[in-house]
């Protein structure tokens, strides 16, 4: 909510969730644009997880075995 209040006049400095919020209006939602932006926002996290999956899983199992 804070970025929405602070950056209300300047759309050049909007954060990713704030930009995604623009796709949802009061009476309609552009689902194609909204879901594609959600996919693009989550894509870097998925790529990092796929690359580091071996180390993440080993860390979780080592912490559970204690």
Coordinates of C-alpha atoms in Angstrom, one line a residue:
X1 CA 0.0 0.0 0.0
X2 CA 2.9 2.4 0.8
X3 CA 4.3 2.3 -2.8
X4 CA 0.9 3.0 -4.2
X5 CA 0.6 6.1 -2.0
X6 CA 4.1 7.4 -2.5
X7 CA 4.5 6.7 -6.2
X8 CA 0.9 7.6 -7.3
X9 CA 2.0 10.4 -9.6
X10 CA 5.2 8.8 -11.0
X11 CA 4.6 5.6 -13.0
X12 CA 8.3 5.4 -14.1
X13 CA 9.4 4.3 -10.6
X14 CA 6.6 1.8 -10.0
X15 CA 7.4 -1.5 -8.4
X16 CA 6.4 -4.8 -10.0
X17 CA 3.4 -5.5 -7.8
X18 CA 2.2 -1.9 -8.3
X19 CA 2.5 -2.3 -12.1
X20 CA 0.5 -5.6 -11.8
X21 CA -2.1 -3.8 -9.8
X22 CA -2.7 -1.4 -12.7
X23 CA -4.0 -4.3 -14.8
X24 CA -6.9 -4.8 -12.5
X25 CA -9.5 -2.0 -12.6
X26 CA -12.8 -1.5 -10.8
X27 CA -15.1 -2.9 -13.6
X28 CA -12.8 -5.2 -15.7
X29 CA -9.5 -7.1 -15.6
X30 CA -7.2 -7.8 -18.5
X31 CA -6.5 -11.4 -17.5
X32 CA -4.1 -12.1 -20.4
X33 CA -1.9 -9.1 -19.5
X34 CA -2.2 -9.7 -15.8
X35 CA -1.3 -13.4 -15.9
X36 CA 1.6 -12.9 -18.3
X37 CA 3.0 -10.2 -16.0
X38 CA 2.7 -12.7 -13.0
X39 CA 4.6 -15.3 -15.0
X40 CA 7.3 -12.9 -16.0
X41 CA 7.6 -11.7 -12.4
X42 CA 8.0 -15.2 -11.0
X43 CA 10.3 -16.5 -13.8
X44 CA 13.6 -15.3 -12.2
X45 CA 12.8 -17.1 -8.9
X46 CA 11.9 -20.3 -10.8
X47 CA 15.2 -20.2 -12.8
X48 CA 17.2 -19.7 -9.6
X49 CA 15.4 -22.5 -7.9
X50 CA 16.0 -24.9 -10.8
X51 CA 19.7 -24.1 -10.9
X52 CA 20.2 -24.3 -7.1
X53 CA 17.7 -27.1 -6.4
X54 CA 20.4 -29.6 -5.3
X55 CA 21.8 -27.2 -2.7
X56 CA 18.3 -26.1 -1.5
X57 CA 17.1 -29.7 -1.0
X58 CA 20.3 -30.7 0.8
X59 CA 20.1 -27.7 3.1
X60 CA 16.4 -28.5 4.0
X61 CA 17.2 -32.2 4.7
X62 CA 20.3 -31.3 6.8
X63 CA 18.2 -28.9 8.9
X64 CA 15.4 -31.5 9.4
X65 CA 17.8 -34.3 10.5
X66 CA 19.2 -32.5 13.5

